[in-house]
Coordinates of C-alpha atoms in Angstrom, one line a residue:
Chain X
M1 CA -59.5 -156.9 24.2
N2 CA -59.9 -153.3 25.0
N3 CA -62.2 -151.7 27.7
D4 CA -65.1 -151.4 25.2
T5 CA -65.2 -155.1 24.5
I6 CA -67.1 -157.5 26.9
L7 CA -67.0 -160.7 24.9
N8 CA -64.1 -161.8 22.7
I9 CA -64.6 -165.0 20.5
D10 CA -61.2 -165.8 19.3
S11 CA -60.8 -168.6 16.4
I12 CA -63.4 -170.9 17.7
R13 CA -63.8 -174.2 16.0
K14 CA -66.3 -176.8 16.5
S15 CA -66.8 -180.1 14.8
F16 CA -69.5 -182.6 14.8
V17 CA -69.8 -186.2 13.5
R18 CA -72.3 -186.8 10.8
N19 CA -73.3 -190.4 9.5
I20 CA -72.9 -190.3 5.7
V21 CA -73.3 -192.9 3.0
N22 CA -70.0 -193.0 1.3
V23 CA -69.1 -193.7 -2.4
R24 CA -69.2 -197.5 -1.8
G25 CA -72.7 -197.1 -0.6
K26 CA -71.6 -197.9 3.1
D27 CA -72.4 -196.1 6.2
E28 CA -69.7 -194.0 7.5
D29 CA -69.1 -191.4 10.1
E30 CA -67.6 -188.2 9.0
R31 CA -66.0 -185.4 10.9
F32 CA -67.0 -181.9 9.8
F33 CA -66.5 -178.4 11.1
L34 CA -69.8 -176.5 11.7
L35 CA -67.7 -173.6 13.0
E36 CA -64.6 -173.3 11.0
D37 CA -63.0 -170.3 12.5
I38 CA -65.2 -167.8 14.4
D39 CA -63.7 -164.3 15.4
L40 CA -66.1 -161.9 16.9
L41 CA -66.1 -159.0 19.3
V42 CA -69.2 -157.8 21.4
S43 CA -68.9 -154.5 22.4
K44 CA -70.2 -153.4 25.9
G45 CA -73.4 -151.5 26.1
K46 CA -74.5 -152.2 22.7
V47 CA -76.9 -154.6 20.7
T48 CA -75.1 -156.9 18.6
A49 CA -76.8 -159.1 16.2
L50 CA -75.8 -162.5 14.6
I51 CA -77.6 -163.4 11.3
G52 CA -77.2 -166.3 9.2
G53 CA -79.0 -169.2 7.4
N54 CA -80.6 -172.1 9.3
G55 CA -77.8 -174.5 10.4
T56 CA -75.0 -172.5 10.1
G57 CA -74.1 -172.8 14.0
K58 CA -75.5 -169.5 15.4
T59 CA -77.0 -171.5 18.2
T60 CA -74.0 -173.7 18.6
L61 CA -71.9 -170.7 19.0
F62 CA -74.4 -169.6 21.8
N63 CA -74.0 -173.0 23.4
I64 CA -70.2 -172.8 23.3
I65 CA -70.4 -169.4 25.1
S66 CA -72.9 -170.5 27.8
G67 CA -70.9 -173.7 28.4
F68 CA -73.3 -176.2 27.0
F69 CA -70.8 -177.4 24.4
N70 CA -67.0 -177.3 24.5
A71 CA -65.3 -175.9 21.5
D72 CA -62.6 -178.1 19.7
E73 CA -60.2 -175.1 19.5
G74 CA -60.1 -171.4 20.3
K75 CA -60.9 -169.3 23.4
I76 CA -63.6 -167.0 24.5
S77 CA -62.9 -164.4 27.1
F78 CA -65.3 -162.3 29.1
M79 CA -65.1 -159.1 31.0
S80 CA -66.8 -160.2 34.4
Y81 CA -67.0 -157.4 37.0
G82 CA -63.9 -155.8 35.7
K83 CA -61.9 -159.0 35.4
H84 CA -61.2 -160.8 32.0
V85 CA -62.1 -164.4 32.5
E86 CA -61.3 -167.3 30.0
L87 CA -64.6 -169.2 29.5
T88 CA -63.3 -172.3 27.8
G89 CA -64.0 -175.5 29.8
I90 CA -65.9 -173.9 32.5
N91 CA -69.4 -175.3 33.5
A92 CA -72.5 -173.8 32.1
Y93 CA -73.8 -173.0 35.6
K94 CA -70.6 -171.0 36.4
I95 CA -70.7 -169.1 33.3
A96 CA -74.1 -167.8 34.3
R97 CA -72.7 -166.9 37.7
L98 CA -70.2 -164.8 36.0
G99 CA -72.8 -162.8 34.5
I100 CA -73.8 -164.2 31.1
G101 CA -77.6 -164.5 30.9
R102 CA -79.3 -166.8 28.2
M103 CA -82.6 -166.9 26.7
F104 CA -83.2 -169.9 24.7
Q105 CA -85.4 -170.2 21.3
D106 CA -88.1 -172.0 22.5
N107 CA -88.8 -170.3 25.8
H108 CA -87.6 -173.0 28.3
I109 CA -89.3 -171.5 31.1
F110 CA -90.3 -173.6 34.2
Q111 CA -93.7 -174.9 33.1
N112 CA -95.0 -176.4 36.2
M113 CA -93.9 -173.5 38.4
S114 CA -95.7 -170.4 39.2
V115 CA -95.2 -167.2 37.3
L116 CA -93.5 -165.8 40.4
E117 CA -91.5 -168.9 41.3
N118 CA -90.0 -168.5 37.9
M119 CA -88.8 -165.1 38.8
L120 CA -87.7 -166.2 42.3
I121 CA -85.6 -169.1 41.3
A122 CA -83.6 -166.8 38.9
D123 CA -82.5 -164.5 41.8
D124 CA -78.7 -163.9 41.9
K125 CA -78.7 -164.7 45.5
F126 CA -78.7 -168.3 46.2
F127 CA -79.3 -168.3 50.0
G128 CA -81.7 -171.1 51.2
E129 CA -81.0 -173.3 48.2
R130 CA -79.0 -175.6 50.3
P131 CA -81.3 -178.2 52.0
F132 CA -81.7 -177.0 55.7
E133 CA -80.3 -173.4 55.3
S134 CA -84.0 -172.0 55.1
I135 CA -85.1 -174.1 58.0
L136 CA -81.9 -173.2 60.2
F137 CA -81.8 -169.6 59.2
Y138 CA -85.4 -168.9 58.7
K139 CA -85.3 -165.3 59.8
I140 CA -82.6 -164.4 57.1
N141 CA -84.4 -166.5 54.8
N142 CA -87.8 -164.8 55.1
T143 CA -86.1 -161.4 54.7
I144 CA -84.4 -162.7 51.5
E145 CA -87.6 -164.4 50.0
K146 CA -89.3 -161.0 50.9
Q147 CA -86.9 -159.1 48.9
R148 CA -86.9 -161.4 46.3
K149 CA -90.5 -161.2 45.8
E150 CA -90.4 -157.5 45.8
K151 CA -87.7 -157.4 43.3
A152 CA -89.8 -159.5 41.0
E153 CA -92.9 -157.7 41.5
K154 CA -90.9 -154.3 40.8
I155 CA -89.5 -155.6 37.6
F156 CA -92.9 -156.7 36.4
A157 CA -94.3 -153.3 37.1
E158 CA -91.3 -151.7 35.4
L159 CA -91.4 -153.6 32.3
F160 CA -95.2 -154.2 31.8
G161 CA -96.8 -151.3 34.0
D162 CA -99.1 -151.8 36.9
N163 CA -101.9 -154.1 36.5
N164 CA -100.2 -156.4 34.1
P165 CA -101.0 -160.0 33.5
F166 CA -97.9 -161.2 35.1
L167 CA -99.1 -159.6 38.5
K168 CA -102.4 -161.0 38.0
M169 CA -101.4 -164.5 37.3
K170 CA -98.3 -164.7 39.6
N171 CA -99.6 -167.7 41.5
E172 CA -100.7 -169.6 38.4
K173 CA -98.5 -172.2 36.6
A174 CA -96.3 -170.6 33.9
K175 CA -97.6 -173.1 31.4
N176 CA -100.9 -171.2 31.5
L177 CA -99.4 -168.1 29.9
S178 CA -99.6 -167.8 26.0
Y179 CA -96.3 -168.5 24.1
G180 CA -95.8 -164.7 23.7
Q181 CA -96.4 -164.1 27.5
Q182 CA -93.8 -167.1 28.1
R183 CA -91.3 -165.3 26.2
L184 CA -91.8 -161.9 27.9
L185 CA -91.4 -163.9 31.3
G186 CA -88.3 -165.4 29.9
L187 CA -86.9 -161.9 29.2
A188 CA -88.2 -160.5 32.6
R189 CA -86.5 -163.4 34.2
L190 CA -83.2 -162.2 33.0
L191 CA -83.5 -159.1 35.2
M192 CA -83.5 -161.2 38.4
G193 CA -79.9 -162.2 37.8
D194 CA -77.1 -159.8 38.0
Y195 CA -76.0 -160.1 34.4
K196 CA -73.8 -158.1 32.2
L197 CA -74.3 -159.9 28.9
L198 CA -77.5 -161.2 27.8
L199 CA -77.4 -163.9 24.9
L200 CA -80.9 -164.1 23.3
D201 CA -81.7 -166.8 20.7
E202 CA -84.2 -165.6 18.3
P203 CA -86.4 -163.3 20.6
T204 CA -88.9 -162.7 18.2
S205 CA -89.5 -166.2 16.7
G206 CA -93.2 -167.4 17.0
V207 CA -94.8 -164.4 18.6
N208 CA -97.1 -161.7 17.2
P209 CA -96.3 -158.4 16.0
L210 CA -97.4 -156.6 19.3
V211 CA -95.0 -158.8 21.3
V212 CA -92.2 -158.1 18.8
E213 CA -92.8 -154.4 19.4
K214 CA -92.9 -155.0 23.3
I215 CA -89.6 -157.0 22.9
K216 CA -88.0 -154.1 20.9
E217 CA -89.0 -151.6 23.7
L218 CA -87.7 -154.1 26.5
I219 CA -84.1 -154.6 24.8
K220 CA -83.8 -150.9 24.5
Y221 CA -84.8 -150.6 28.2
F222 CA -82.4 -153.3 29.0
V223 CA -79.5 -151.5 27.1
E224 CA -80.4 -148.0 28.2
Q225 CA -81.6 -148.3 31.8
K226 CA -79.9 -151.3 32.9
E227 CA -76.8 -150.9 31.1
L228 CA -76.9 -154.4 29.8
T229 CA -74.9 -155.7 26.6
I230 CA -77.2 -157.8 24.1
F231 CA -76.1 -160.2 21.7
L232 CA -78.8 -161.8 19.7
I233 CA -79.6 -164.2 17.0
E234 CA -82.5 -163.0 14.6
H235 CA -84.0 -163.9 11.4
N236 CA -86.4 -160.9 11.6
M237 CA -84.5 -158.2 9.5
N238 CA -86.7 -155.3 10.5
F239 CA -86.2 -156.1 13.9
V240 CA -82.4 -156.2 13.7
L241 CA -82.5 -152.8 11.8
D242 CA -84.5 -151.4 14.6
V243 CA -82.5 -152.6 17.7
A244 CA -79.1 -153.6 16.7
D245 CA -76.0 -151.4 16.7
F246 CA -73.8 -154.0 15.0
C247 CA -74.6 -157.0 12.8
H248 CA -72.5 -160.1 11.8
F249 CA -73.3 -162.3 9.1
M250 CA -72.4 -166.0 9.6
S251 CA -71.8 -168.2 6.6
K252 CA -69.9 -171.5 6.0
G253 CA -68.6 -171.6 9.5
I254 CA -66.9 -168.2 9.6
I255 CA -68.0 -164.5 10.2
A256 CA -68.3 -163.6 6.9
M257 CA -69.2 -160.0 7.3
G258 CA -69.6 -157.5 10.2
G259 CA -70.6 -153.9 10.3
T260 CA -73.8 -151.8 10.9
P261 CA -77.0 -153.5 10.3
E262 CA -77.8 -151.4 7.3
D263 CA -74.5 -152.3 5.6
I264 CA -75.0 -155.8 6.2
I265 CA -78.6 -156.2 5.3
G266 CA -78.1 -153.9 2.4
N267 CA -75.1 -155.9 1.2
P268 CA -75.8 -157.7 -2.2
E269 CA -74.0 -160.9 -1.3
V270 CA -76.0 -161.3 2.1
R271 CA -79.1 -160.6 0.1
K272 CA -78.1 -163.2 -2.3
A273 CA -76.7 -165.9 0.1
Y274 CA -79.2 -165.5 2.8
L275 CA -82.4 -163.6 1.9
G276 CA -82.6 -164.7 -1.5
I277 CA -83.2 -161.6 -3.3
Chain N
M1 CA -96.5 -199.5 59.8
I2 CA -98.4 -196.6 58.4
N3 CA -95.9 -194.2 60.0
I4 CA -93.0 -196.1 58.5
Y5 CA -94.5 -195.9 55.3
I6 CA -95.4 -192.3 55.4
I7 CA -91.7 -191.5 56.2
L8 CA -90.6 -193.7 53.4
T9 CA -93.0 -192.2 50.7
T10 CA -92.5 -188.6 51.9
S11 CA -88.8 -188.9 51.6
T12 CA -89.1 -190.5 48.2
N13 CA -91.4 -187.8 47.1
L14 CA -88.2 -185.5 47.3
L15 CA -86.6 -187.3 44.5
V16 CA -89.6 -188.6 42.4
G17 CA -92.0 -185.7 42.6
M18 CA -89.8 -182.7 43.3
T19 CA -86.7 -183.7 41.3
N20 CA -87.9 -186.3 38.8
L21 CA -85.4 -189.0 39.6
L22 CA -87.0 -192.2 39.9
S23 CA -85.0 -194.4 42.2
L24 CA -85.4 -198.0 42.5
G25 CA -82.9 -198.1 45.4
Q26 CA -85.1 -196.9 48.2
A27 CA -85.6 -200.3 49.7
A28 CA -81.6 -200.6 49.9
L29 CA -81.6 -197.4 51.7
Y30 CA -84.2 -198.6 53.9
G31 CA -82.5 -201.8 54.8
I32 CA -79.2 -199.8 55.3
G33 CA -81.0 -197.6 57.8
A34 CA -82.5 -200.8 59.4
Y35 CA -79.0 -202.6 59.7
L36 CA -77.3 -199.6 60.7
A37 CA -79.8 -199.3 63.6
V38 CA -79.3 -202.9 64.5
L39 CA -75.7 -202.2 64.8
A40 CA -76.2 -199.1 66.9
L41 CA -78.5 -200.8 69.4
M42 CA -77.1 -204.2 69.6
A43 CA -73.4 -203.7 69.3
L44 CA -72.9 -200.0 70.5
H45 CA -76.0 -200.1 73.0
L46 CA -76.8 -196.5 72.1
S47 CA -80.1 -195.0 73.4
L48 CA -82.6 -193.6 70.9
L49 CA -81.2 -190.0 70.1
P50 CA -77.6 -191.2 69.3
T51 CA -79.1 -194.1 67.4
L52 CA -81.1 -191.7 65.4
I53 CA -78.2 -189.6 64.5
F54 CA -75.9 -192.5 63.6
V55 CA -78.6 -194.0 61.2
I56 CA -79.3 -190.5 59.6
L57 CA -75.7 -189.9 59.2
G58 CA -74.8 -193.3 58.2
T59 CA -77.3 -193.8 55.5
S60 CA -76.8 -190.3 54.1
L61 CA -73.0 -191.0 53.7
L62 CA -73.6 -194.5 52.1
S63 CA -76.2 -192.8 49.7
L64 CA -73.5 -190.3 48.8
L65 CA -71.5 -193.4 47.4
V66 CA -74.2 -194.1 44.9
A67 CA -75.5 -190.6 44.4
Y68 CA -72.2 -189.2 43.4
P69 CA -71.5 -191.6 40.2
S70 CA -75.1 -192.2 39.4
L71 CA -76.5 -188.7 39.3
R72 CA -74.3 -188.0 36.5
L73 CA -76.3 -190.2 34.4
R74 CA -79.5 -189.1 32.9
G75 CA -83.1 -190.3 33.1
D76 CA -83.4 -194.2 32.4
Y77 CA -79.7 -194.8 33.1
F78 CA -80.1 -193.3 36.6
V79 CA -82.8 -195.6 37.3
L80 CA -80.7 -198.5 36.2
A81 CA -77.8 -197.3 38.5
T82 CA -80.2 -197.4 41.4
L83 CA -81.5 -200.5 40.6
G84 CA -77.8 -202.0 40.5
F85 CA -77.4 -200.2 43.9
Q86 CA -80.5 -202.0 45.1
L87 CA -79.2 -205.4 44.0
I88 CA -75.8 -205.1 45.2
V89 CA -76.9 -203.9 48.7
F90 CA -79.3 -206.8 49.1
T91 CA -76.6 -209.4 47.8
I92 CA -74.2 -207.8 50.5
L93 CA -77.0 -208.2 53.2
Y94 CA -77.8 -211.7 52.2
N95 CA -74.4 -212.9 51.8
W96 CA -72.0 -211.3 54.3
V97 CA -73.2 -213.6 56.9
S98 CA -70.7 -213.0 59.5
V99 CA -72.0 -209.4 59.9
T100 CA -75.7 -209.4 58.8
K101 CA -76.3 -213.2 59.6
G102 CA -77.4 -213.3 55.9
P103 CA -80.7 -215.2 55.2
Y104 CA -81.0 -216.2 58.9
G105 CA -81.9 -212.6 59.8
I106 CA -81.1 -210.8 63.2
P107 CA -83.6 -211.7 66.0
G108 CA -83.9 -210.0 69.5
I109 CA -83.6 -206.3 68.6
P110 CA -83.9 -204.7 71.6
S111 CA -86.7 -202.1 72.4
L112 CA -85.6 -198.3 72.0
V113 CA -84.3 -196.5 75.0
L114 CA -85.6 -193.0 75.2
F115 CA -83.3 -192.1 77.8
G116 CA -82.1 -193.3 81.1
D117 CA -84.5 -196.1 81.9
I118 CA -87.4 -195.0 79.8
I119 CA -87.8 -198.0 77.4
I120 CA -90.4 -197.8 74.5
S121 CA -91.9 -200.9 74.2
G122 CA -95.6 -202.2 73.6
I123 CA -97.9 -201.0 70.8
I124 CA -99.1 -197.8 72.2
P125 CA -95.8 -196.2 73.2
Y126 CA -94.3 -197.2 69.9
L127 CA -97.3 -195.8 68.0
I128 CA -96.9 -192.6 69.7
L129 CA -93.2 -192.6 69.0
S130 CA -93.5 -193.5 65.3
S131 CA -96.3 -190.9 65.0
I132 CA -93.9 -188.2 66.4
F133 CA -91.3 -189.2 64.0
A134 CA -93.7 -189.3 60.9
I135 CA -95.2 -186.0 61.9
G136 CA -91.7 -184.5 62.3
V137 CA -90.6 -185.9 58.9
I138 CA -93.8 -184.5 57.3
I139 CA -93.2 -181.1 58.7
I140 CA -89.7 -181.0 57.9
F141 CA -90.3 -182.1 54.2
Y142 CA -93.1 -179.5 54.0
K143 CA -90.8 -176.8 55.0
L144 CA -88.1 -178.2 52.5
I145 CA -90.7 -178.2 49.5
H146 CA -91.6 -174.6 50.3
S147 CA -88.1 -173.5 50.8
P148 CA -85.9 -172.1 48.1
F149 CA -84.1 -175.5 47.8
G150 CA -87.6 -177.0 47.1
R151 CA -87.9 -174.5 44.2
A152 CA -84.5 -175.1 43.1
L153 CA -85.3 -178.7 42.8
K154 CA -88.6 -178.0 41.0
A155 CA -86.7 -176.1 38.5
V156 CA -84.2 -178.8 37.9
R157 CA -87.3 -181.0 37.5
D158 CA -88.9 -178.9 35.1
D159 CA -86.1 -177.9 32.8
E160 CA -82.5 -178.9 33.7
L161 CA -81.0 -176.5 30.9
S162 CA -82.8 -173.5 32.1
A163 CA -81.6 -174.1 35.5
Q164 CA -78.0 -174.3 34.5
A165 CA -78.5 -171.2 32.5
I166 CA -79.6 -169.2 35.6
G167 CA -76.8 -170.4 37.4
R168 CA -78.1 -173.4 39.3
N169 CA -75.6 -176.2 40.0
V170 CA -77.9 -179.1 38.8
T171 CA -75.7 -182.1 39.8
A172 CA -75.1 -180.6 43.1
L173 CA -78.9 -180.1 43.7
K174 CA -79.8 -183.5 42.8
I175 CA -76.9 -185.2 44.9
W176 CA -78.5 -183.0 47.8
A177 CA -82.1 -184.3 47.1
F178 CA -80.7 -187.8 47.2
V179 CA -78.7 -187.5 50.3
V180 CA -81.4 -185.7 52.4
S181 CA -84.0 -188.1 51.1
S182 CA -82.0 -191.2 52.1
G183 CA -81.0 -189.9 55.5
F184 CA -84.7 -189.7 56.3
I185 CA -85.4 -193.1 54.8
G186 CA -82.9 -194.4 57.4
I187 CA -85.3 -193.2 60.1
S188 CA -87.9 -195.7 58.7
G189 CA -85.4 -198.6 58.7
L190 CA -84.7 -197.7 62.4
L191 CA -88.4 -197.6 63.2
Y192 CA -88.8 -200.8 61.4
A193 CA -86.1 -202.9 63.0
S194 CA -86.9 -201.8 66.6
Y195 CA -90.9 -202.5 65.8
V196 CA -90.7 -206.1 64.4
S197 CA -87.5 -206.8 66.5
Y198 CA -86.2 -209.2 63.8
I199 CA -84.8 -208.3 60.4
D200 CA -83.7 -210.2 57.6
P201 CA -82.7 -209.1 54.0
T202 CA -85.9 -210.2 52.2
S203 CA -87.7 -207.1 53.9
F204 CA -85.4 -204.8 51.6
N205 CA -85.6 -206.4 48.3
L206 CA -86.3 -205.2 44.8
D207 CA -90.1 -206.1 45.5
E208 CA -90.0 -203.6 48.4
A209 CA -88.4 -200.9 46.3
I210 CA -91.1 -201.2 43.7
F211 CA -93.7 -201.2 46.5
I212 CA -92.3 -198.0 47.8
L213 CA -92.3 -196.4 44.4
S214 CA -95.7 -197.5 43.6
A215 CA -97.1 -196.1 47.0
V216 CA -95.5 -192.8 45.8
I217 CA -97.1 -192.9 42.3
I218 CA -100.4 -194.1 43.5
G219 CA -100.6 -191.4 46.1
G220 CA -99.2 -188.8 43.9
T221 CA -96.1 -186.6 43.9
G222 CA -94.8 -183.1 43.9
N223 CA -96.5 -182.1 47.2
I224 CA -96.9 -183.2 50.8
K225 CA -100.3 -184.8 50.9
G226 CA -99.9 -187.1 47.8
P227 CA -97.2 -189.4 49.4
I228 CA -99.2 -189.5 52.8
V229 CA -102.3 -190.8 50.9
G230 CA -100.2 -193.2 49.1
A231 CA -98.6 -194.6 52.2
V232 CA -102.0 -195.1 53.9
F233 CA -103.5 -196.5 50.9
V234 CA -100.9 -199.3 50.5
V235 CA -100.8 -200.2 54.2
V236 CA -104.6 -200.1 54.6
L237 CA -105.8 -201.8 51.6
P238 CA -104.4 -205.4 52.7
E239 CA -106.4 -204.9 56.0
L240 CA -109.4 -203.9 54.2
L241 CA -109.1 -207.2 52.0
R242 CA -108.7 -209.2 55.1
F243 CA -111.9 -207.5 56.5
V244 CA -113.9 -208.3 53.4
G245 CA -113.2 -212.0 54.4
L246 CA -110.9 -213.2 51.5
P247 CA -108.6 -216.0 52.3
D248 CA -104.9 -214.9 52.8
S249 CA -103.8 -216.6 49.6
V250 CA -106.4 -214.8 47.3
A251 CA -106.0 -211.6 49.3
A252 CA -102.2 -211.4 48.8
N253 CA -102.4 -211.8 45.1
L254 CA -105.5 -209.6 44.6
R255 CA -103.5 -206.7 46.4
Q256 CA -100.7 -207.1 43.9
I257 CA -103.3 -207.0 41.1
I258 CA -105.0 -203.9 42.7
Y259 CA -101.7 -202.0 42.8
G260 CA -100.8 -202.8 39.3
L261 CA -104.3 -201.8 38.1
M262 CA -104.2 -198.7 40.2
I263 CA -101.1 -197.6 38.6
I264 CA -102.2 -198.2 35.0
I265 CA -105.4 -196.6 35.5
L266 CA -103.9 -193.5 37.3
M267 CA -101.4 -193.2 34.6
R268 CA -104.1 -193.0 32.2
L269 CA -106.5 -190.7 33.9
R270 CA -104.8 -189.1 36.6
P271 CA -101.1 -189.0 36.0
Q272 CA -100.5 -186.8 39.3
G273 CA -101.8 -189.6 41.4
L274 CA -104.7 -189.6 44.0
A275 CA -103.5 -186.4 45.8
G276 CA -100.4 -185.3 43.9
E277 CA -99.6 -182.1 42.1
Y278 CA -97.1 -183.0 39.6
A279 CA -97.7 -185.3 36.6
L280 CA -95.2 -187.9 35.9
K281 CA -94.3 -188.0 32.4

C-alpha cells in the first residue's frame, strides 16, 4: 500500500447460504461465495467507480468495508489520519469514526427529524451525546451546538447557494423533502463529519436529471475543494464517464477489469456481459 | 398518584417515544425502586436525599443487568426480554419471603424525613413534595430530549443503520436511554412506597407494566406533553367514572374497556397519541 492509496481491499471473500431444491427434489442449504476474491485499490483524492450487474455483490462489498458485514477471508486496510488501520472485525460506528462516510442506496436519512437536526446529528464532535453532559456542561454544550448550527448552515449555503430550500425548510421534518432533495441532504450530511473516504451507493438512482447534474457538481466539489476520496457504485454510465477517474468492473465475484472509465465502458466484454450491447 | 404516574410515563417516553424501545419491564423497575426505598427507609433509616440517591443509583444499576444483554436483541425480541425481566422480578418479590415478605407485603413504611426533624406526612405536604419531584423530572427530561443526547436517540429510533454509519454507537445509546429512564422510574417507586406506606408485589405486576405502557401510548410519545397527558388521563378517568356514579364493580371493568378501546382507536386514527409527536409503527 503506497501513499497514494487510501483503501486497500485484499482478497476479500464472502459467502452466503441459499436454500435450493436439490436433484432429489428436497430443500437443501447451499453455501456459495458471492465475493470470490476481491482485490481493489482506491486512490487518494480520486473518484473510483464500481460497476457490475445486479446481484454481483457491489453493495455487499460496501457493507463489508463499512463494517455491517464481516468478510469470511481477506483484509481491508484504510489510511486513517496518516495511519494504516486494519478494518476487519471493527464495529460499523468505529469505522465511521475512522473517517469512512457512507451514503446508502435508498437515502436512509432520519425521516422524523428536522432537516437541520439531520445535519447536526452527523457532526464529528460527539459532545453532549452522553445523557447528562449537556445539562452539566451547558455552557460548553451551547457553544458547540451553535458551532454545529453555523457549520450546517454554511454547508447548505456553500453547496446550494443562498436562499436554498434546505435553509428554508430547516425546521421541517426531513420526510417532507422530495426524494431528490433527501438524496442531496444525505450528501450534504457527509460534510458534517470529518471523513476522508466516502462510499456512495448509487448516488443517482431514482432522481431526476437535474438532481443528477447537481450530484455531479457536488462530487467534483467534494474532491476538489474538500480533498475527499470517493468510491461509488453506479449504473448510470454517462455519470461514471463524467465524474470517475477510475472504473472497476465486477463480475462473478471478482474484479474482472479495472482502468479508466472510457476503457472499461468501451470494452466489448463489459458491453456484452453488462450492458448487453 | 398523578405525579407518580407523570414520572413513570415521562421516563418511559425516553424509551418508547425517543428510542422506539417498547419495554414491558417498567413495573418491575417501579417495584425495584419501591423496595429499595423501603430498604433505605426502614433498614438504613436514611433521610430523603440519601434515600433518593440510593434508589436512583440502585434502580439504574439493576436495570443495567437487564439492559446489557437484552439491548443486543432487536424489536420484538427486546420486548420479550423485558417481559421476562418483569416476570422474574415479580416472582422474586413474591417468593423471597425472608426479605420482601412476599405476598404479605411490607406495612408501616415511615414518612419521608426531609432533614433534621422535618417530616413529610399528610396529604398536602406530600402533594407538594411529589409535585416538586414530578416537575423536576419533567424539566430534566425536557432538557434531555432537546439535548444532543435526545437527538442521538431520535436518530437511533429513525434509522439504526444510518446512525451507525455516522459513527454513533447505537448499543451504548440504547443502554444509556434504558438506564436513565430506569433511574427516574425508581423515584416513582420511592414516592409510591412512602405515599401508601404499604407495598406488596401485586402493585408491580405485569398488569401494571401494561398499564404504564398504555398510559404512554394513549398520551402520545416523542415529546414532553404526550406522556403527561397520558398520566393525567389514566389517573383521572377512574375518578370521573366514580363521579358519574357507576357502581365500583362496573367502573373497574369499564375502565379497562375504555383503555383498550382508546388504544385501538388511537392506533387507527391518531398513531401519535393524544398529544404526542412520534407515531409508533
